[in-house]
């Protein structure tokens, strides 16, 4: 309810939990969604999004391999965490 109010989104669908293909983990997510609150922004996470986007662009264009891109993202995350 709070996340819906904050994000001006649709209310949580409670009928999902009754669907036969929903596993226990998804049921727990659906059950928690109504009371979920977002975490406050963290400076490291604010830096990570643009950095990952920059690292992904050459991979999307085929200029860098997926393995190299994942390695670079790993290194970036490690450097922000330090």
mmCIF file of N, CA, C and O in Angstrom:
data_model
loop_
_atom_site.group_PDB
_atom_site.id
_atom_site.type_symbol
_atom_site.label_atom_id
_atom_site.label_comp_id
_atom_site.label_asym_id
_atom_site.label_seq_id
_atom_site.Cartn_x
_atom_site.Cartn_y
_atom_site.Cartn_z
ATOM 1 N N UNK A 1 0.829 -1.189 0.000
ATOM 2 C CA UNK A 1 0.000 0.000 0.000
ATOM 3 C C UNK A 1 0.880 1.262 0.000
ATOM 4 O O UNK A 1 0.619 2.177 -0.759
ATOM 5 N N UNK A 2 1.888 1.282 0.847
ATOM 6 C CA UNK A 2 2.753 2.461 0.934
ATOM 7 C C UNK A 2 3.552 2.657 -0.353
ATOM 8 O O UNK A 2 3.676 3.767 -0.856
ATOM 9 N N UNK A 3 4.084 1.566 -0.893
ATOM 10 C CA UNK A 3 4.860 1.685 -2.132
ATOM 11 C C UNK A 3 3.951 2.129 -3.275
ATOM 12 O O UNK A 3 4.354 2.894 -4.140
ATOM 13 N N UNK A 4 2.708 1.654 -3.270
ATOM 14 C CA UNK A 4 1.746 2.075 -4.289
ATOM 15 C C UNK A 4 1.505 3.577 -4.189
ATOM 16 O O UNK A 4 1.495 4.279 -5.191
ATOM 17 N N UNK A 5 1.352 4.058 -2.970
ATOM 18 C CA UNK A 5 1.111 5.490 -2.769
ATOM 19 C C UNK A 5 2.324 6.302 -3.201
ATOM 20 O O UNK A 5 2.199 7.298 -3.911
ATOM 21 N N UNK A 6 3.507 5.849 -2.823
ATOM 22 C CA UNK A 6 4.715 6.588 -3.143
ATOM 23 C C UNK A 6 4.989 6.616 -4.646
ATOM 24 O O UNK A 6 5.452 7.614 -5.183
ATOM 25 N N UNK A 7 4.734 5.512 -5.316
ATOM 26 C CA UNK A 7 5.047 5.417 -6.731
ATOM 27 C C UNK A 7 3.848 5.713 -7.623
ATOM 28 O O UNK A 7 3.961 5.682 -8.841
ATOM 29 N N UNK A 8 2.703 5.990 -7.012
ATOM 30 C CA UNK A 8 1.486 6.288 -7.751
ATOM 31 C C UNK A 8 1.184 5.183 -8.754
ATOM 32 O O UNK A 8 0.848 5.411 -9.899
ATOM 33 N N UNK A 9 1.335 3.939 -8.299
ATOM 34 C CA UNK A 9 1.120 2.789 -9.180
ATOM 35 C C UNK A 9 -0.202 2.106 -8.895
ATOM 36 O O UNK A 9 -1.030 2.582 -8.107
ATOM 37 N N UNK A 10 -0.382 1.004 -9.545
ATOM 38 C CA UNK A 10 -1.573 0.206 -9.340
ATOM 39 C C UNK A 10 -1.476 -0.542 -8.021
ATOM 40 O O UNK A 10 -0.386 -0.857 -7.563
ATOM 41 N N UNK A 11 -2.613 -0.859 -7.419
ATOM 42 C CA UNK A 11 -2.559 -1.629 -6.169
ATOM 43 C C UNK A 11 -2.015 -3.033 -6.420
ATOM 44 O O UNK A 11 -2.076 -3.555 -7.531
ATOM 45 N N UNK A 12 -1.497 -3.635 -5.381
ATOM 46 C CA UNK A 12 -0.940 -4.978 -5.460
ATOM 47 C C UNK A 12 -2.047 -5.964 -5.800
ATOM 48 O O UNK A 12 -3.124 -5.918 -5.225
ATOM 49 N N UNK A 13 -1.768 -6.868 -6.749
ATOM 50 C CA UNK A 13 -2.747 -7.908 -7.109
ATOM 51 C C UNK A 13 -2.602 -9.073 -6.149
ATOM 52 O O UNK A 13 -1.619 -9.792 -6.181
ATOM 53 N N UNK A 14 -3.582 -9.264 -5.313
ATOM 54 C CA UNK A 14 -3.532 -10.338 -4.332
ATOM 55 C C UNK A 14 -3.916 -11.691 -4.939
ATOM 56 O O UNK A 14 -3.620 -12.730 -4.374
ATOM 57 N N UNK A 15 -4.559 -11.695 -6.107
ATOM 58 C CA UNK A 15 -4.978 -12.957 -6.720
ATOM 59 C C UNK A 15 -3.818 -13.753 -7.315
ATOM 60 O O UNK A 15 -3.957 -14.935 -7.599
ATOM 61 N N UNK A 16 -2.658 -13.149 -7.471
ATOM 62 C CA UNK A 16 -1.511 -13.870 -8.013
ATOM 63 C C UNK A 16 -1.132 -15.063 -7.141
ATOM 64 O O UNK A 16 -0.721 -16.101 -7.630
ATOM 65 N N UNK A 17 -1.243 -14.904 -5.849
ATOM 66 C CA UNK A 17 -0.813 -15.959 -4.930
ATOM 67 C C UNK A 17 -1.614 -17.239 -5.112
ATOM 68 O O UNK A 17 -1.157 -18.309 -4.731
ATOM 69 N N UNK A 18 -2.783 -17.161 -5.702
ATOM 70 C CA UNK A 18 -3.624 -18.345 -5.880
ATOM 71 C C UNK A 18 -3.375 -19.068 -7.205
ATOM 72 O O UNK A 18 -3.924 -20.137 -7.429
ATOM 73 N N UNK A 19 -2.580 -18.501 -8.075
ATOM 74 C CA UNK A 19 -2.330 -19.136 -9.369
ATOM 75 C C UNK A 19 -1.451 -20.375 -9.186
ATOM 76 O O UNK A 19 -0.496 -20.355 -8.401
ATOM 77 N N UNK A 20 -1.740 -21.456 -9.905
ATOM 78 C CA UNK A 20 -1.006 -22.715 -9.681
ATOM 79 C C UNK A 20 0.472 -22.658 -10.055
ATOM 80 O O UNK A 20 1.270 -23.425 -9.521
ATOM 81 N N UNK A 21 0.880 -21.772 -10.951
ATOM 82 C CA UNK A 21 2.274 -21.734 -11.377
ATOM 83 C C UNK A 21 3.143 -20.830 -10.510
ATOM 84 O O UNK A 21 4.335 -20.711 -10.724
ATOM 85 N N UNK A 22 2.566 -20.197 -9.506
ATOM 86 C CA UNK A 22 3.330 -19.333 -8.602
ATOM 87 C C UNK A 22 4.002 -20.213 -7.543
ATOM 88 O O UNK A 22 3.335 -20.940 -6.817
ATOM 89 N N UNK A 23 5.334 -20.133 -7.450
ATOM 90 C CA UNK A 23 6.046 -20.938 -6.455
ATOM 91 C C UNK A 23 6.054 -20.240 -5.092
ATOM 92 O O UNK A 23 5.553 -19.131 -4.945
ATOM 93 N N UNK A 24 6.614 -20.910 -4.089
ATOM 94 C CA UNK A 24 6.593 -20.378 -2.720
ATOM 95 C C UNK A 24 7.317 -19.046 -2.603
ATOM 96 O O UNK A 24 6.880 -18.159 -1.872
ATOM 97 N N UNK A 25 8.429 -18.896 -3.324
ATOM 98 C CA UNK A 25 9.180 -17.635 -3.271
ATOM 99 C C UNK A 25 8.319 -16.487 -3.814
ATOM 100 O O UNK A 25 8.227 -15.426 -3.200
ATOM 101 N N UNK A 26 7.690 -16.714 -4.961
ATOM 102 C CA UNK A 26 6.847 -15.671 -5.557
ATOM 103 C C UNK A 26 5.669 -15.354 -4.657
ATOM 104 O O UNK A 26 5.258 -14.199 -4.542
ATOM 105 N N UNK A 27 5.102 -16.363 -4.010
ATOM 106 C CA UNK A 27 3.992 -16.117 -3.084
ATOM 107 C C UNK A 27 4.446 -15.211 -1.935
ATOM 108 O O UNK A 27 3.712 -14.333 -1.499
ATOM 109 N N UNK A 28 5.655 -15.439 -1.455
ATOM 110 C CA UNK A 28 6.187 -14.606 -0.373
ATOM 111 C C UNK A 28 6.380 -13.169 -0.848
ATOM 112 O O UNK A 28 6.104 -12.217 -0.100
ATOM 113 N N UNK A 29 6.842 -12.994 -2.089
ATOM 114 C CA UNK A 29 7.016 -11.645 -2.644
ATOM 115 C C UNK A 29 5.665 -10.949 -2.754
ATOM 116 O O UNK A 29 5.507 -9.789 -2.366
ATOM 117 N N UNK A 30 4.673 -11.658 -3.274
ATOM 118 C CA UNK A 30 3.331 -11.085 -3.406
ATOM 119 C C UNK A 30 2.786 -10.715 -2.033
ATOM 120 O O UNK A 30 2.208 -9.638 -1.843
ATOM 121 N N UNK A 31 2.977 -11.592 -1.048
ATOM 122 C CA UNK A 31 2.476 -11.332 0.300
ATOM 123 C C UNK A 31 3.137 -10.091 0.914
ATOM 124 O O UNK A 31 2.492 -9.310 1.611
ATOM 125 N N UNK A 32 4.420 -9.890 0.632
ATOM 126 C CA UNK A 32 5.154 -8.761 1.208
ATOM 127 C C UNK A 32 4.949 -7.465 0.433
ATOM 128 O O UNK A 32 5.181 -6.382 0.965
ATOM 129 N N UNK A 33 4.512 -7.557 -0.802
ATOM 130 C CA UNK A 33 4.428 -6.376 -1.665
ATOM 131 C C UNK A 33 3.524 -5.287 -1.110
ATOM 132 O O UNK A 33 3.787 -4.103 -1.295
ATOM 133 N N UNK A 34 2.479 -5.674 -0.431
ATOM 134 C CA UNK A 34 1.554 -4.674 0.099
ATOM 135 C C UNK A 34 2.125 -3.814 1.202
ATOM 136 O O UNK A 34 1.657 -2.703 1.444
ATOM 137 N N UNK A 35 3.153 -4.302 1.873
ATOM 138 C CA UNK A 35 3.743 -3.550 2.980
ATOM 139 C C UNK A 35 5.191 -3.142 2.707
ATOM 140 O O UNK A 35 5.857 -2.612 3.587
ATOM 141 N N UNK A 36 5.665 -3.401 1.507
ATOM 142 C CA UNK A 36 7.060 -3.095 1.171
ATOM 143 C C UNK A 36 7.303 -1.588 1.161
ATOM 144 O O UNK A 36 6.436 -0.812 0.765
ATOM 145 N N UNK A 37 8.466 -1.206 1.612
ATOM 146 C CA UNK A 37 8.877 0.198 1.533
ATOM 147 C C UNK A 37 10.216 0.248 0.807
ATOM 148 O O UNK A 37 11.014 -0.679 0.902
ATOM 149 N N UNK A 38 10.427 1.285 0.065
ATOM 150 C CA UNK A 38 11.687 1.386 -0.660
ATOM 151 C C UNK A 38 12.792 1.840 0.286
ATOM 152 O O UNK A 38 12.548 2.530 1.270
ATOM 153 N N UNK A 39 13.996 1.423 -0.037
ATOM 154 C CA UNK A 39 15.156 1.814 0.746
ATOM 155 C C UNK A 39 15.568 3.232 0.359
ATOM 156 O O UNK A 39 15.389 3.641 -0.792
ATOM 157 N N UNK A 40 16.142 3.975 1.287
ATOM 158 C CA UNK A 40 16.627 5.304 0.918
ATOM 159 C C UNK A 40 17.783 5.168 -0.080
ATOM 160 O O UNK A 40 18.501 4.170 -0.071
ATOM 161 N N UNK A 41 17.950 6.144 -0.946
ATOM 162 C CA UNK A 41 19.051 6.079 -1.912
ATOM 163 C C UNK A 41 20.398 5.974 -1.196
ATOM 164 O O UNK A 41 20.608 6.603 -0.165
ATOM 165 N N UNK A 42 21.270 5.178 -1.752
ATOM 166 C CA UNK A 42 22.613 5.024 -1.203
ATOM 167 C C UNK A 42 23.588 5.584 -2.229
ATOM 168 O O UNK A 42 23.471 5.288 -3.416
ATOM 169 N N UNK A 43 24.561 6.374 -1.822
ATOM 170 C CA UNK A 43 25.480 7.002 -2.782
ATOM 171 C C UNK A 43 26.167 6.007 -3.711
ATOM 172 O O UNK A 43 26.337 6.276 -4.897
ATOM 173 N N UNK A 44 26.553 4.833 -3.196
ATOM 174 C CA UNK A 44 27.224 3.843 -4.034
ATOM 175 C C UNK A 44 26.270 3.341 -5.112
ATOM 176 O O UNK A 44 26.642 3.212 -6.277
ATOM 177 N N UNK A 45 25.038 3.061 -4.736
ATOM 178 C CA UNK A 45 24.065 2.572 -5.709
ATOM 179 C C UNK A 45 23.748 3.652 -6.743
ATOM 180 O O UNK A 45 23.504 3.344 -7.908
ATOM 181 N N UNK A 46 23.766 4.895 -6.342
ATOM 182 C CA UNK A 46 23.510 5.994 -7.275
ATOM 183 C C UNK A 46 24.628 6.088 -8.314
ATOM 184 O O UNK A 46 24.407 6.478 -9.448
ATOM 185 N N UNK A 47 25.846 5.718 -7.939
ATOM 186 C CA UNK A 47 26.976 5.723 -8.864
ATOM 187 C C UNK A 47 26.961 4.498 -9.766
ATOM 188 O O UNK A 47 27.426 4.548 -10.911
ATOM 189 N N UNK A 48 26.432 3.399 -9.269
ATOM 190 C CA UNK A 48 26.504 2.136 -9.983
ATOM 191 C C UNK A 48 25.671 2.118 -11.259
ATOM 192 O O UNK A 48 26.130 1.641 -12.296
ATOM 193 N N UNK A 49 24.460 2.643 -11.209
ATOM 194 C CA UNK A 49 23.585 2.610 -12.382
ATOM 195 C C UNK A 49 24.210 3.229 -13.615
ATOM 196 O O UNK A 49 24.321 2.564 -14.666
ATOM 197 N N UNK A 50 24.635 4.484 -13.547
ATOM 198 C CA UNK A 50 25.266 5.091 -14.726
ATOM 199 C C UNK A 50 26.549 4.374 -15.157
ATOM 200 O O UNK A 50 26.827 4.259 -16.351
ATOM 201 N N UNK A 51 27.306 3.871 -14.192
ATOM 202 C CA UNK A 51 28.550 3.172 -14.532
ATOM 203 C C UNK A 51 28.255 1.885 -15.294
ATOM 204 O O UNK A 51 28.913 1.577 -16.297
ATOM 205 N N UNK A 52 27.263 1.136 -14.852
ATOM 206 C CA UNK A 52 26.910 -0.111 -15.536
ATOM 207 C C UNK A 52 26.379 0.201 -16.931
ATOM 208 O O UNK A 52 26.718 -0.483 -17.900
ATOM 209 N N UNK A 53 25.574 1.226 -17.052
ATOM 210 C CA UNK A 53 25.049 1.599 -18.371
ATOM 211 C C UNK A 53 26.207 1.908 -19.330
ATOM 212 O O UNK A 53 26.217 1.461 -20.477
ATOM 213 N N UNK A 54 27.176 2.651 -18.854
ATOM 214 C CA UNK A 54 28.339 2.992 -19.684
ATOM 215 C C UNK A 54 29.116 1.740 -20.091
ATOM 216 O O UNK A 54 29.567 1.625 -21.225
ATOM 217 N N UNK A 55 29.235 0.791 -19.168
ATOM 218 C CA UNK A 55 29.956 -0.445 -19.469
ATOM 219 C C UNK A 55 29.159 -1.362 -20.407
ATOM 220 O O UNK A 55 29.742 -2.121 -21.174
ATOM 221 N N UNK A 56 27.844 -1.287 -20.355
ATOM 222 C CA UNK A 56 27.014 -2.146 -21.199
ATOM 223 C C UNK A 56 26.941 -1.677 -22.650
ATOM 224 O O UNK A 56 26.790 -2.499 -23.566
ATOM 225 N N UNK A 57 27.038 -0.385 -22.874
ATOM 226 C CA UNK A 57 26.861 0.141 -24.230
ATOM 227 C C UNK A 57 27.807 -0.490 -25.259
ATOM 228 O O UNK A 57 27.355 -0.917 -26.322
ATOM 229 N N UNK A 58 29.108 -0.600 -24.989
ATOM 230 C CA UNK A 58 29.981 -1.258 -25.980
ATOM 231 C C UNK A 58 29.620 -2.740 -26.190
ATOM 232 O O UNK A 58 29.734 -3.253 -27.303
ATOM 233 N N UNK A 59 29.180 -3.403 -25.142
ATOM 234 C CA UNK A 59 28.789 -4.807 -25.277
ATOM 235 C C UNK A 59 27.547 -4.935 -26.150
ATOM 236 O O UNK A 59 27.451 -5.845 -26.973
ATOM 237 N N UNK A 60 26.610 -4.021 -25.995
ATOM 238 C CA UNK A 60 25.396 -4.035 -26.808
ATOM 239 C C UNK A 60 25.746 -3.827 -28.278
ATOM 240 O O UNK A 60 25.148 -4.443 -29.163
ATOM 241 N N UNK A 61 26.735 -2.982 -28.530
ATOM 242 C CA UNK A 61 27.169 -2.730 -29.912
ATOM 243 C C UNK A 61 28.066 -3.837 -30.450
ATOM 244 O O UNK A 61 28.471 -3.817 -31.607
ATOM 245 N N UNK A 62 28.408 -4.811 -29.610
ATOM 246 C CA UNK A 62 29.254 -5.922 -30.043
ATOM 247 C C UNK A 62 30.732 -5.584 -30.077
ATOM 248 O O UNK A 62 31.523 -6.322 -30.658
ATOM 249 N N UNK A 63 31.128 -4.498 -29.444
ATOM 250 C CA UNK A 63 32.524 -4.082 -29.448
ATOM 251 C C UNK A 63 33.338 -4.731 -28.336
ATOM 252 O O UNK A 63 34.565 -4.718 -28.382
ATOM 253 N N UNK A 64 32.645 -5.256 -27.337
ATOM 254 C CA UNK A 64 33.295 -5.882 -26.185
ATOM 255 C C UNK A 64 32.547 -7.182 -25.891
ATOM 256 O O UNK A 64 31.322 -7.238 -26.031
ATOM 257 N N UNK A 65 33.265 -8.207 -25.463
ATOM 258 C CA UNK A 65 32.615 -9.488 -25.171
ATOM 259 C C UNK A 65 31.781 -9.396 -23.888
ATOM 260 O O UNK A 65 32.016 -8.527 -23.035
ATOM 261 N N UNK A 66 30.843 -10.307 -23.777
ATOM 262 C CA UNK A 66 30.013 -10.373 -22.574
ATOM 263 C C UNK A 66 30.888 -10.661 -21.356
ATOM 264 O O UNK A 66 30.724 -10.038 -20.301
ATOM 265 N N UNK A 67 31.827 -11.588 -21.498
ATOM 266 C CA UNK A 67 32.716 -11.924 -20.376
ATOM 267 C C UNK A 67 33.519 -10.710 -19.914
ATOM 268 O O UNK A 67 33.650 -10.464 -18.711
ATOM 269 N N UNK A 68 34.066 -9.956 -20.872
ATOM 270 C CA UNK A 68 34.826 -8.757 -20.510
ATOM 271 C C UNK A 68 33.924 -7.719 -19.839
ATOM 272 O O UNK A 68 34.337 -7.034 -18.898
ATOM 273 N N UNK A 69 32.706 -7.607 -20.330
ATOM 274 C CA UNK A 69 31.767 -6.639 -19.752
ATOM 275 C C UNK A 69 31.406 -7.028 -18.327
ATOM 276 O O UNK A 69 31.416 -6.186 -17.428
ATOM 277 N N UNK A 70 31.118 -8.301 -18.109
ATOM 278 C CA UNK A 70 30.790 -8.751 -16.754
ATOM 279 C C UNK A 70 31.972 -8.567 -15.809
ATOM 280 O O UNK A 70 31.797 -8.166 -14.648
ATOM 281 N N UNK A 71 33.168 -8.823 -16.305
ATOM 282 C CA UNK A 71 34.375 -8.625 -15.495
ATOM 283 C C UNK A 71 34.530 -7.138 -15.128
ATOM 284 O O UNK A 71 34.834 -6.790 -13.989
ATOM 285 N N UNK A 72 34.284 -6.261 -16.094
ATOM 286 C CA UNK A 72 34.401 -4.827 -15.849
ATOM 287 C C UNK A 72 33.347 -4.346 -14.851
ATOM 288 O O UNK A 72 33.635 -3.510 -13.980
ATOM 289 N N UNK A 73 32.141 -4.893 -14.955
ATOM 290 C CA UNK A 73 31.086 -4.530 -13.994
ATOM 291 C C UNK A 73 31.478 -5.005 -12.603
ATOM 292 O O UNK A 73 31.325 -4.278 -11.618
ATOM 293 N N UNK A 74 31.991 -6.230 -12.522
ATOM 294 C CA UNK A 74 32.462 -6.764 -11.234
ATOM 295 C C UNK A 74 33.522 -5.856 -10.616
ATOM 296 O O UNK A 74 33.478 -5.545 -9.424
ATOM 297 N N UNK A 75 34.491 -5.451 -11.439
ATOM 298 C CA UNK A 75 35.562 -4.582 -10.945
ATOM 299 C C UNK A 75 35.010 -3.225 -10.496
ATOM 300 O O UNK A 75 35.456 -2.664 -9.487
ATOM 301 N N UNK A 76 34.035 -2.703 -11.251
ATOM 302 C CA UNK A 76 33.447 -1.419 -10.881
ATOM 303 C C UNK A 76 32.728 -1.530 -9.544
ATOM 304 O O UNK A 76 32.860 -0.655 -8.683
ATOM 305 N N UNK A 77 31.951 -2.586 -9.380
ATOM 306 C CA UNK A 77 31.243 -2.790 -8.103
ATOM 307 C C UNK A 77 32.238 -2.903 -6.952
ATOM 308 O O UNK A 77 32.045 -2.280 -5.905
ATOM 309 N N UNK A 78 33.298 -3.647 -7.155
ATOM 310 C CA UNK A 78 34.313 -3.803 -6.109
ATOM 311 C C UNK A 78 34.954 -2.463 -5.768
ATOM 312 O O UNK A 78 35.236 -2.183 -4.607
ATOM 313 N N UNK A 79 35.203 -1.632 -6.778
ATOM 314 C CA UNK A 79 35.854 -0.342 -6.506
ATOM 315 C C UNK A 79 34.918 0.622 -5.781
ATOM 316 O O UNK A 79 35.370 1.434 -4.985
ATOM 317 N N UNK A 80 33.633 0.529 -6.028
ATOM 318 C CA UNK A 80 32.685 1.402 -5.341
ATOM 319 C C UNK A 80 32.488 0.967 -3.903
ATOM 320 O O UNK A 80 32.195 1.781 -3.033
ATOM 321 N N UNK A 81 32.645 -0.313 -3.666
ATOM 322 C CA UNK A 81 32.434 -0.865 -2.334
ATOM 323 C C UNK A 81 33.612 -0.577 -1.404
ATOM 324 O O UNK A 81 33.491 -0.625 -0.204
ATOM 325 N N UNK A 82 34.755 -0.262 -1.994
ATOM 326 C CA UNK A 82 35.970 -0.081 -1.194
ATOM 327 C C UNK A 82 35.955 1.198 -0.392
ATOM 328 O O UNK A 82 35.279 2.105 -0.558
#
